Amino acid sequence: MNINDLFLCPICRNIPLSERESFLNGLNYHLKTYKKGAFIARQEDPVEALYLLLSGSVKTEMISDAGTVLNIEIIKAPKPLAPAFLFAENNRFPVDVIALEACEVVFLPKKSVMLQLSSNEAFLRGYMAFNSNRTNFLSERIKLLSIKTIKGKLAQYILSRARGNYFTFEINQTQLAEYFGIARPSLARSLSEMLEDKIITFKKNEGEILNMNALKELVVS
Amino acid sequence: MNINDLFLCPICRNIPLSERESFLNGLNYHLKTYKKGAFIARQEDPVEALYLLLSGSVKTEMISDAGTVLNIEIIKAPKPLAPAFLFAENNRFPVDVIALEACEVVFLPKKSVMLQLSSNEAFLRGYMAFNSNRTNFLSERIKLLSIKTIKGKLAQYILSRARGNYFTFEINQTQLAEYFGIARPSLARSLSEMLEDKIITFKKNEGEILNMNALKELVVS
């Protein structure tokens, strides 16, 4: 493990080379490794440090009040885990965090994080930007979930990603179905119908909008 | 308008009395008033200052890619408007912000905000906590929207608010229906059926859980 990998992480990568040594010296960090299947954090654990996943990947799961398990997302290194919750009034992990393979995590105690946020503008900006992007991501997901039909969700997803008439899906259809909260065959069926109706073309995660008006109508119908 | 009302706002209210004068001196703020119906910000405007709503109330609306208007929420003073977006990579207002009555807004330029975040720990904590609580709010909304049935949403909402067997709704039924993204009569019908089935009792926004197991089953059925 190389602690300098920390500077590949979104919230740290804009820290100038010249400031990195003093940044590390001010951190009071510690490192930990996890085997596949290990719990890195459990839902309701207090978040008392910033967790930076340096290598490996994790899944997050939420156990609902009724006791069922909901898969939330897969996070690949290098990424912070639940950075917003370090400062929440209810500063507890909202999810279980489970290693999908061997993982390395660096822990930055809250005190160190506060100190660095106050003294290092690049870190402050990186931290704020990451949390802001997260808010954007969650807002978009709410917008999608609010749309009642699967074709409507698909149409909104395509419109939000379109550059001119072209679009790319950054995730595969299984992941997209999970993101929409629907079953994969239902997604595939809706997508096929949109191809048949010549509203879009789509192949290998890339596509073109053929009928923009029809696509926009799907969002509201 | 009294600029000191700014210290009633969630992200500023923990700034100690002794630091308030120097905080204001470091801000380079300006104030603006709006009449009922005026646009305080338009969707896609760049967010270049922190907007603090000092008095009045606003509604936020999102115009979808398909051109329909979605009501997002009503915000009452004193509150910041879209504080997370000041630091987002895509730092644009996600919504239209429209005055519901006469409003007073104080603008803190991004530079001033950066400076104060670096030099005033109470402000930094307040800002981070507000954004974190917002993330919590959005996460909870996603969880609710992911639940397919209205009774399931209601059950989850009640469980998340329960202290022992008692619970309180902080918003009225019209607001709750909007929060769930459903019609008000559908909500009222589901609530009535849960009363008839003796799963809960409910009166004037306060209630008691009579059958915890049945309530939990509603979330997953």
Tab-separated table of C-alpha atoms in Angstrom:
chain	number	residue	atom	x	y	z
A	1	MET	CA	0.000	0.000	0.000
A	2	ASN	CA	1.230	3.448	-0.920
A	3	ILE	CA	-0.306	6.254	1.118
A	4	ASN	CA	0.280	8.583	-1.824
A	5	ASP	CA	-2.541	6.738	-3.633
A	6	LEU	CA	-4.734	8.915	-1.436
A	7	PHE	CA	-4.039	11.718	-3.927
A	8	LEU	CA	-5.858	9.742	-6.645
A	9	CYS	CA	-9.065	10.071	-4.617
A	10	PRO	CA	-11.549	12.696	-5.928
A	11	ILE	CA	-11.505	14.846	-2.800
A	12	CYS	CA	-7.684	14.955	-2.591
A	13	ARG	CA	-6.519	14.910	-6.173
A	14	ASN	CA	-6.421	18.660	-6.621
A	15	ILE	CA	-4.027	19.201	-3.728
A	16	PRO	CA	-0.865	20.657	-5.355
A	17	LEU	CA	2.241	18.440	-5.358
A	18	SER	CA	4.059	21.030	-3.260
A	19	GLU	CA	1.482	20.744	-0.440
A	20	ARG	CA	1.163	16.972	-0.309
A	21	GLU	CA	3.888	16.229	2.186
A	22	SER	CA	2.623	18.733	4.733
A	23	PHE	CA	-0.953	17.528	4.103
A	24	LEU	CA	0.034	13.952	5.011
A	25	ASN	CA	1.997	15.120	8.037
A	26	GLY	CA	-1.048	16.950	9.359
A	27	LEU	CA	-3.383	13.992	9.041
A	28	ASN	CA	-2.708	11.518	11.845
A	29	TYR	CA	-4.070	8.792	9.551
A	30	HIS	CA	-4.038	5.038	9.923
A	31	LEU	CA	-4.385	2.256	7.363
A	32	LYS	CA	-6.279	-1.016	7.424
A	33	THR	CA	-6.714	-3.931	5.045
A	34	TYR	CA	-9.846	-6.058	4.681
A	35	LYS	CA	-10.437	-9.490	3.187
A	36	LYS	CA	-13.194	-10.213	0.697
A	37	GLY	CA	-16.534	-10.345	2.513
A	38	ALA	CA	-15.393	-8.382	5.555
A	39	PHE	CA	-17.522	-5.548	6.976
A	40	ILE	CA	-15.721	-2.223	6.672
A	41	ALA	CA	-18.583	-0.473	8.429
A	42	ARG	CA	-21.969	-1.490	9.745
A	43	GLN	CA	-25.190	0.465	9.383
A	44	GLU	CA	-25.651	2.736	12.445
A	45	ASP	CA	-21.924	2.700	13.359
A	46	PRO	CA	-20.909	6.277	14.216
A	47	VAL	CA	-18.806	7.907	11.479
A	48	GLU	CA	-15.825	9.257	13.400
A	49	ALA	CA	-13.247	9.337	10.627
A	50	LEU	CA	-13.160	9.936	6.916
A	51	TYR	CA	-12.878	6.534	5.201
A	52	LEU	CA	-10.927	6.619	1.940
A	53	LEU	CA	-11.042	3.394	-0.069
A	54	LEU	CA	-7.530	3.213	-1.586
A	55	SER	CA	-7.827	-0.102	-3.412
A	56	GLY	CA	-10.461	-2.746	-4.083
A	57	SER	CA	-14.219	-2.350	-4.264
A	58	VAL	CA	-17.124	-2.510	-1.847
A	59	LYS	CA	-20.862	-2.904	-1.939
A	60	THR	CA	-23.215	-0.942	0.278
A	61	GLU	CA	-26.417	-2.430	1.607
A	62	MET	CA	-29.210	-0.951	3.636
A	63	ILE	CA	-31.245	-3.017	6.039
A	64	SER	CA	-34.721	-1.513	6.105
A	65	ASP	CA	-36.724	-1.096	9.305
A	66	ALA	CA	-38.702	-4.120	8.159
A	67	GLY	CA	-35.532	-6.219	7.993
A	68	THR	CA	-35.081	-6.605	4.231
A	69	VAL	CA	-31.751	-5.946	2.535
A	70	LEU	CA	-31.590	-3.315	-0.204
A	71	ASN	CA	-28.527	-3.159	-2.443
A	72	ILE	CA	-27.545	0.464	-2.769
A	73	GLU	CA	-24.392	0.663	-4.885
A	74	ILE	CA	-20.950	-0.616	-5.734
A	75	ILE	CA	-18.029	1.731	-5.016
A	76	LYS	CA	-14.615	1.225	-6.627
A	77	ALA	CA	-11.339	2.671	-5.312
A	78	PRO	CA	-10.144	5.354	-5.068
A	79	LYS	CA	-13.221	6.914	-3.433
A	80	PRO	CA	-14.308	8.281	-0.059
A	81	LEU	CA	-17.002	6.292	1.765
A	82	ALA	CA	-19.948	8.321	3.147
A	83	PRO	CA	-17.926	11.581	3.461
A	84	ALA	CA	-21.067	13.679	3.949
A	85	PHE	CA	-22.011	11.748	7.068
A	86	LEU	CA	-18.863	12.714	8.956
A	87	PHE	CA	-20.515	16.094	9.558
A	88	ALA	CA	-24.176	15.113	9.775
A	89	GLU	CA	-26.150	15.743	12.973
A	90	ASN	CA	-26.939	12.033	12.877
A	91	ASN	CA	-23.371	10.983	12.018
A	92	ARG	CA	-24.026	7.278	11.534
A	93	PHE	CA	-23.334	5.054	8.570
A	94	PRO	CA	-26.552	4.831	6.548
A	95	VAL	CA	-25.472	1.446	5.130
A	96	ASP	CA	-23.393	-1.675	5.678
A	97	VAL	CA	-20.123	-1.420	3.723
A	98	ILE	CA	-18.826	-4.861	2.673
A	99	ALA	CA	-15.548	-5.647	0.858
A	100	LEU	CA	-16.165	-7.300	-2.537
A	101	GLU	CA	-12.445	-8.157	-2.810
A	102	ALA	CA	-9.320	-7.394	-0.777
A	103	CYS	CA	-9.539	-3.701	0.169
A	104	GLU	CA	-7.262	-1.070	1.641
A	105	VAL	CA	-8.778	1.803	3.590
A	106	VAL	CA	-7.111	4.844	5.087
A	107	PHE	CA	-8.827	6.483	8.058
A	108	LEU	CA	-8.518	10.219	8.640
A	109	PRO	CA	-9.816	11.190	12.103
A	110	LYS	CA	-12.490	13.897	12.109
A	111	LYS	CA	-10.191	16.307	13.950
A	112	SER	CA	-7.506	15.988	11.277
A	113	VAL	CA	-10.086	16.474	8.562
A	114	MET	CA	-11.381	19.659	10.218
A	115	LEU	CA	-7.847	20.998	10.519
A	116	GLN	CA	-7.038	20.287	6.881
A	117	LEU	CA	-10.333	21.726	5.654
A	118	SER	CA	-9.440	24.950	7.472
A	119	SER	CA	-5.866	25.126	6.242
A	120	ASN	CA	-5.889	23.593	2.759
A	121	GLU	CA	-8.138	25.270	0.215
A	122	ALA	CA	-7.727	22.563	-2.444
A	123	PHE	CA	-8.888	19.928	0.058
A	124	LEU	CA	-11.816	22.121	1.154
A	125	ARG	CA	-12.881	22.637	-2.461
A	126	GLY	CA	-12.465	18.934	-3.257
A	127	TYR	CA	-14.509	17.876	-0.242
A	128	MET	CA	-17.299	20.352	-0.947
A	129	ALA	CA	-17.385	19.484	-4.643
A	130	PHE	CA	-17.600	15.748	-3.953
A	131	ASN	CA	-20.544	16.225	-1.585
A	132	SER	CA	-22.213	18.585	-4.047
A	133	ASN	CA	-21.882	16.111	-6.885
A	134	ARG	CA	-23.390	13.516	-4.593
A	135	THR	CA	-26.368	15.792	-3.972
A	136	ASN	CA	-26.740	16.152	-7.753
A	137	PHE	CA	-26.618	12.370	-8.164
A	138	LEU	CA	-29.284	11.848	-5.493
A	139	SER	CA	-31.493	14.602	-6.932
A	140	GLU	CA	-31.341	13.020	-10.361
A	141	ARG	CA	-32.239	9.654	-8.908
A	142	ILE	CA	-35.278	11.159	-7.181
A	143	LYS	CA	-36.364	12.716	-10.458
A	144	LEU	CA	-36.110	9.330	-12.177
A	145	LEU	CA	-37.937	7.483	-9.417
A	146	SER	CA	-40.734	10.076	-9.558
A	147	ILE	CA	-41.451	9.180	-13.179
A	148	LYS	CA	-44.081	6.470	-13.151
A	149	THR	CA	-43.423	4.500	-16.374
A	150	ILE	CA	-40.277	2.574	-17.310
A	151	LYS	CA	-40.208	4.165	-20.757
A	152	GLY	CA	-40.517	7.558	-19.077
A	153	LYS	CA	-37.532	6.799	-16.838
A	154	LEU	CA	-35.519	5.610	-19.823
A	155	ALA	CA	-36.467	8.676	-21.840
A	156	GLN	CA	-35.479	11.036	-18.981
A	157	TYR	CA	-32.182	9.146	-18.493
A	158	ILE	CA	-31.396	9.426	-22.220
A	159	LEU	CA	-32.373	13.115	-22.395
A	160	SER	CA	-30.178	13.973	-19.406
A	161	ARG	CA	-27.190	12.319	-21.116
A	162	ALA	CA	-27.768	13.488	-24.683
A	163	ARG	CA	-25.131	15.532	-26.486
A	164	GLY	CA	-27.082	16.683	-29.486
A	165	ASN	CA	-28.840	13.530	-30.678
A	166	TYR	CA	-26.235	11.086	-29.348
A	167	PHE	CA	-26.038	9.444	-25.950
A	168	THR	CA	-23.965	6.904	-24.006
A	169	PHE	CA	-24.945	4.713	-21.035
A	170	GLU	CA	-22.091	4.639	-18.528
A	171	ILE	CA	-23.508	1.567	-16.785
A	172	ASN	CA	-24.778	-1.740	-18.141
A	173	GLN	CA	-28.443	-2.747	-18.315
A	174	THR	CA	-28.356	-4.765	-15.089
A	175	GLN	CA	-26.976	-1.766	-13.209
A	176	LEU	CA	-29.437	0.551	-14.929
A	177	ALA	CA	-32.383	-1.642	-13.899
A	178	GLU	CA	-31.141	-1.484	-10.281
A	179	TYR	CA	-30.719	2.280	-10.538
A	180	PHE	CA	-34.340	2.586	-11.716
A	181	GLY	CA	-35.521	0.142	-9.049
A	182	ILE	CA	-37.099	-2.217	-11.615
A	183	ALA	CA	-36.527	-5.757	-12.948
A	184	ARG	CA	-34.020	-6.203	-15.789
A	185	PRO	CA	-36.445	-7.949	-18.225
A	186	SER	CA	-38.899	-5.034	-17.871
A	187	LEU	CA	-36.106	-2.630	-18.793
A	188	ALA	CA	-35.062	-4.739	-21.787
A	189	ARG	CA	-38.671	-4.926	-23.015
A	190	SER	CA	-39.183	-1.156	-22.817
A	191	LEU	CA	-35.884	-0.550	-24.573
A	192	SER	CA	-36.844	-2.979	-27.391
A	193	GLU	CA	-40.178	-1.243	-27.859
A	194	MET	CA	-38.455	2.124	-28.153
A	195	LEU	CA	-36.184	0.651	-30.834
A	196	GLU	CA	-39.161	-0.877	-32.699
A	197	ASP	CA	-41.001	2.431	-32.544
A	198	LYS	CA	-37.909	4.067	-34.086
A	199	ILE	CA	-37.627	6.571	-31.225
A	200	ILE	CA	-33.959	5.660	-30.650
A	201	THR	CA	-31.267	3.351	-31.977
A	202	PHE	CA	-29.017	1.660	-29.429
A	203	LYS	CA	-26.065	-0.721	-29.583
A	204	LYS	CA	-23.266	-1.522	-27.120
A	205	ASN	CA	-24.160	1.290	-24.696
A	206	GLU	CA	-24.222	3.946	-27.433
A	207	GLY	CA	-27.279	5.339	-29.117
A	208	GLU	CA	-28.913	8.003	-31.211
A	209	ILE	CA	-32.211	9.802	-30.735
A	210	LEU	CA	-34.299	9.435	-33.920
A	211	ASN	CA	-37.521	11.091	-32.741
A	212	MET	CA	-36.890	13.762	-30.103
A	213	ASN	CA	-40.547	14.773	-29.699
A	214	ALA	CA	-41.700	11.207	-29.137
A	215	LEU	CA	-38.904	10.749	-26.578
A	216	LYS	CA	-39.909	13.875	-24.643
A	217	GLU	CA	-43.549	12.788	-24.673
A	218	LEU	CA	-42.600	9.512	-22.991
A	219	VAL	CA	-41.336	11.413	-19.936
A	220	VAL	CA	-44.698	13.016	-19.246
A	221	SER	CA	-47.142	10.339	-20.446
B	1	MET	CA	-34.045	44.192	7.228
B	2	ASN	CA	-31.546	43.315	9.916
B	3	ILE	CA	-28.403	41.598	8.663
B	4	ASN	CA	-28.044	39.950	12.080
B	5	ASP	CA	-31.029	37.762	11.153
B	6	LEU	CA	-28.428	35.855	9.171
B	7	PHE	CA	-27.405	34.265	12.479
B	8	LEU	CA	-30.830	32.619	12.728
B	9	CYS	CA	-30.007	30.607	9.590
B	10	PRO	CA	-29.015	26.939	10.211
B	11	ILE	CA	-25.530	27.224	8.748
B	12	CYS	CA	-24.666	30.388	10.728
B	13	ARG	CA	-26.498	29.983	14.008
B	14	ASN	CA	-23.655	28.262	15.851
B	15	ILE	CA	-21.205	31.081	15.224
B	16	PRO	CA	-20.376	32.405	18.726
B	17	LEU	CA	-21.634	35.906	19.593
B	18	SER	CA	-18.052	37.076	20.046
B	19	GLU	CA	-17.177	36.182	16.425
B	20	ARG	CA	-20.233	37.592	14.687
B	21	GLU	CA	-18.963	41.096	14.069
B	22	SER	CA	-15.739	39.941	12.443
B	23	PHE	CA	-17.688	37.306	10.482
B	24	LEU	CA	-19.925	40.011	8.977
B	25	ASN	CA	-16.947	42.277	8.283
B	26	GLY	CA	-15.263	39.493	6.317
B	27	LEU	CA	-18.254	38.750	4.118
B	28	ASN	CA	-18.607	41.441	1.470
B	29	TYR	CA	-22.321	40.631	1.377
B	30	HIS	CA	-25.155	42.422	-0.342
B	31	LEU	CA	-28.894	42.385	0.275
B	32	LYS	CA	-31.847	42.279	-2.068
B	33	THR	CA	-35.617	42.286	-1.700
B	34	TYR	CA	-38.106	40.510	-3.972
B	35	LYS	CA	-41.828	40.958	-4.502
B	36	LYS	CA	-44.289	38.062	-4.467
B	37	GLY	CA	-43.961	36.074	-7.711
B	38	ALA	CA	-40.472	37.329	-8.576
B	39	PHE	CA	-37.776	34.903	-9.701
B	40	ILE	CA	-34.916	34.805	-7.184
B	41	ALA	CA	-33.011	32.373	-9.395
B	42	ARG	CA	-33.691	30.567	-12.625
B	43	GLN	CA	-32.870	26.928	-13.387
B	44	GLU	CA	-29.403	26.735	-15.026
B	45	ASP	CA	-28.259	30.136	-13.655
B	46	PRO	CA	-24.701	29.748	-12.339
B	47	VAL	CA	-24.532	29.729	-8.521
B	48	GLU	CA	-21.851	32.299	-7.767
B	49	ALA	CA	-22.878	33.299	-4.289
B	50	LEU	CA	-24.431	31.710	-1.255
B	51	TYR	CA	-28.097	32.787	-1.155
B	52	LEU	CA	-29.498	33.092	2.365
B	53	LEU	CA	-33.249	33.618	2.547
B	54	LEU	CA	-33.634	36.003	5.530
B	55	SER	CA	-37.397	36.511	5.432
B	56	GLY	CA	-40.367	35.242	3.449
B	57	SER	CA	-40.811	31.926	1.681
B	58	VAL	CA	-40.098	30.543	-1.775
B	59	LYS	CA	-41.132	27.617	-3.902
B	60	THR	CA	-38.712	25.693	-6.084
B	61	GLU	CA	-39.752	24.222	-9.409
B	62	MET	CA	-37.906	22.062	-11.876
B	63	ILE	CA	-38.601	22.210	-15.574
B	64	SER	CA	-37.969	18.726	-16.932
B	65	ASP	CA	-36.207	18.082	-20.237
B	66	ALA	CA	-39.648	17.367	-21.641
B	67	GLY	CA	-40.875	20.810	-20.604
B	68	THR	CA	-43.198	19.949	-17.721
B	69	VAL	CA	-43.018	21.751	-14.382
B	70	LEU	CA	-42.358	19.701	-11.243
B	71	ASN	CA	-42.928	21.282	-7.845
B	72	ILE	CA	-39.989	20.408	-5.658
B	73	GLU	CA	-40.446	22.081	-2.295
B	74	ILE	CA	-41.377	25.129	-0.271
B	75	ILE	CA	-38.563	26.751	1.714
B	76	LYS	CA	-39.265	29.138	4.591
B	77	ALA	CA	-36.797	31.686	5.971
B	78	PRO	CA	-34.265	31.613	7.488
B	79	LYS	CA	-32.634	29.023	5.197
B	80	PRO	CA	-29.837	28.844	2.633
B	81	LEU	CA	-30.917	28.197	-0.968
B	82	ALA	CA	-29.025	25.438	-2.818
B	83	PRO	CA	-25.837	25.788	-0.693
B	84	ALA	CA	-24.417	22.496	-1.963
B	85	PHE	CA	-24.405	23.769	-5.546
B	86	LEU	CA	-22.035	26.646	-4.830
B	87	PHE	CA	-19.233	24.061	-4.867
B	88	ALA	CA	-20.541	21.567	-7.437
B	89	GLU	CA	-18.613	20.890	-10.641
B	90	ASN	CA	-21.824	21.825	-12.426
B	91	ASN	CA	-22.531	24.869	-10.214
B	92	ARG	CA	-25.910	25.757	-11.691
B	93	PHE	CA	-29.254	26.151	-9.986
B	94	PRO	CA	-31.115	22.842	-10.344
B	95	VAL	CA	-34.461	24.663	-10.010
B	96	ASP	CA	-36.338	27.916	-10.463
B	97	VAL	CA	-36.656	29.733	-7.126
B	98	ILE	CA	-39.808	31.887	-6.947
B	99	ALA	CA	-40.892	34.220	-4.120
B	100	LEU	CA	-44.221	33.131	-2.575
B	101	GLU	CA	-44.419	36.435	-0.673
B	102	ALA	CA	-42.129	39.438	-0.155
B	103	CYS	CA	-38.648	38.025	0.441
B	104	GLU	CA	-35.283	39.310	1.632
B	105	VAL	CA	-32.143	37.554	0.466
B	106	VAL	CA	-28.531	38.161	1.456
B	107	PHE	CA	-25.850	37.193	-1.062
B	108	LEU	CA	-22.430	36.045	0.129
B	109	PRO	CA	-19.951	35.879	-2.780
B	110	LYS	CA	-18.210	32.516	-3.196
B	111	LYS	CA	-14.827	34.045	-2.351
B	112	SER	CA	-16.099	35.381	0.972
B	113	VAL	CA	-17.677	32.028	1.752
B	114	MET	CA	-14.377	30.208	1.035
B	115	LEU	CA	-12.516	32.629	3.284
B	116	GLN	CA	-14.973	32.219	6.143
B	117	LEU	CA	-15.050	28.426	5.797
B	118	SER	CA	-11.274	28.448	6.182
B	119	SER	CA	-11.172	30.815	9.121
B	120	ASN	CA	-14.346	30.140	11.111
B	121	GLU	CA	-14.775	26.611	12.400
B	122	ALA	CA	-18.382	27.101	13.532
B	123	PHE	CA	-19.348	28.246	10.031
B	124	LEU	CA	-17.478	25.317	8.455
B	125	ARG	CA	-19.243	22.845	10.745
B	126	GLY	CA	-22.611	24.497	10.137
B	127	TYR	CA	-22.170	24.417	6.362
B	128	MET	CA	-21.014	20.813	6.292
B	129	ALA	CA	-23.780	19.697	8.677
B	130	PHE	CA	-26.474	21.405	6.591
B	131	ASN	CA	-25.294	19.700	3.415
B	132	SER	CA	-25.019	16.362	5.205
B	133	ASN	CA	-28.535	16.622	6.571
B	134	ARG	CA	-29.672	17.408	3.051
B	135	THR	CA	-27.986	14.208	1.817
B	136	ASN	CA	-29.827	12.305	4.545
B	137	PHE	CA	-33.117	13.891	3.473
B	138	LEU	CA	-32.547	12.978	-0.173
B	139	SER	CA	-31.469	9.417	0.714
B	140	GLU	CA	-34.604	8.911	2.758
B	141	ARG	CA	-36.738	10.199	-0.086
B	142	ILE	CA	-35.097	7.723	-2.482
B	143	LYS	CA	-35.802	4.914	-0.057
B	144	LEU	CA	-39.483	5.926	0.110
B	145	LEU	CA	-39.812	6.302	-3.654
B	146	SER	CA	-38.271	2.835	-4.116
B	147	ILE	CA	-41.106	1.261	-2.144
B	148	LYS	CA	-43.818	0.306	-4.613
B	149	THR	CA	-47.053	0.485	-2.579
B	150	ILE	CA	-48.553	3.525	-0.860
B	151	LYS	CA	-49.116	1.568	2.343
B	152	GLY	CA	-45.479	0.466	2.160
B	153	LYS	CA	-44.321	4.081	1.868
B	154	LEU	CA	-46.559	5.102	4.768
B	155	ALA	CA	-45.319	2.196	6.889
B	156	GLN	CA	-41.671	3.086	6.176
B	157	TYR	CA	-42.342	6.759	6.936
B	158	ILE	CA	-43.984	5.852	10.254
B	159	LEU	CA	-41.234	3.369	11.215
B	160	SER	CA	-38.503	5.918	10.509
B	161	ARG	CA	-40.236	8.415	12.823
B	162	ALA	CA	-41.325	6.063	15.597
B	163	ARG	CA	-40.154	6.622	19.169
B	164	GLY	CA	-41.183	3.351	20.744
B	165	ASN	CA	-44.746	2.847	19.508
B	166	TYR	CA	-45.546	6.550	19.062
B	167	PHE	CA	-45.011	8.754	16.032
B	168	THR	CA	-45.648	12.294	14.780
B	169	PHE	CA	-46.039	13.589	11.211
B	170	GLU	CA	-44.211	16.932	10.887
B	171	ILE	CA	-46.038	17.791	7.657
B	172	ASN	CA	-49.710	17.682	6.731
B	173	GLN	CA	-51.306	15.061	4.469
B	174	THR	CA	-51.180	17.257	1.353
B	175	GLN	CA	-47.441	17.798	1.834
B	176	LEU	CA	-46.936	14.117	2.616
B	177	ALA	CA	-48.711	13.077	-0.609
B	178	GLU	CA	-46.396	15.411	-2.553
B	179	TYR	CA	-43.366	14.018	-0.739
B	180	PHE	CA	-44.423	10.495	-1.755
B	181	GLY	CA	-45.199	11.629	-5.310
B	182	ILE	CA	-48.807	10.394	-5.131
B	183	ALA	CA	-52.326	11.889	-5.125
B	184	ARG	CA	-53.763	13.031	-1.796
B	185	PRO	CA	-56.967	10.882	-1.968
B	186	SER	CA	-54.841	7.758	-2.491
B	187	LEU	CA	-52.860	8.610	0.625
B	188	ALA	CA	-56.021	9.251	2.651
B	189	ARG	CA	-57.517	5.914	1.510
B	190	SER	CA	-54.406	3.931	2.484
B	191	LEU	CA	-54.259	5.659	5.847
B	192	SER	CA	-57.958	4.868	6.508
B	193	GLU	CA	-57.408	1.209	5.671
B	194	MET	CA	-54.474	1.026	8.063
B	195	LEU	CA	-56.726	2.476	10.799
B	196	GLU	CA	-59.535	0.012	9.976
B	197	ASP	CA	-57.070	-2.887	10.065
B	198	LYS	CA	-56.018	-1.679	13.543
B	199	ILE	CA	-52.362	-1.427	12.485
B	200	ILE	CA	-52.129	2.146	13.760
B	201	THR	CA	-54.238	4.834	15.389
B	202	PHE	CA	-53.812	8.386	14.104
B	203	LYS	CA	-55.310	11.772	14.983
B	204	LYS	CA	-54.110	15.342	14.401
B	205	ASN	CA	-50.669	14.332	13.105
B	206	GLU	CA	-49.982	12.065	16.095
B	207	GLY	CA	-50.312	8.326	16.163
B	208	GLU	CA	-49.552	5.008	17.834
B	209	ILE	CA	-48.448	1.719	16.312
B	210	LEU	CA	-50.856	-1.036	17.397
B	211	ASN	CA	-49.451	-3.929	15.348
B	212	MET	CA	-45.723	-3.564	14.718
B	213	ASN	CA	-45.348	-6.815	12.748
B	214	ALA	CA	-48.173	-5.970	10.357
B	215	LEU	CA	-46.656	-2.502	9.840
B	216	LYS	CA	-43.227	-3.964	8.992
B	217	GLU	CA	-44.800	-6.448	6.599
B	218	LEU	CA	-46.408	-3.605	4.657
B	219	VAL	CA	-42.952	-2.220	3.777
B	220	VAL	CA	-41.884	-5.383	1.996
B	221	SER	CA	-45.175	-6.692	0.569
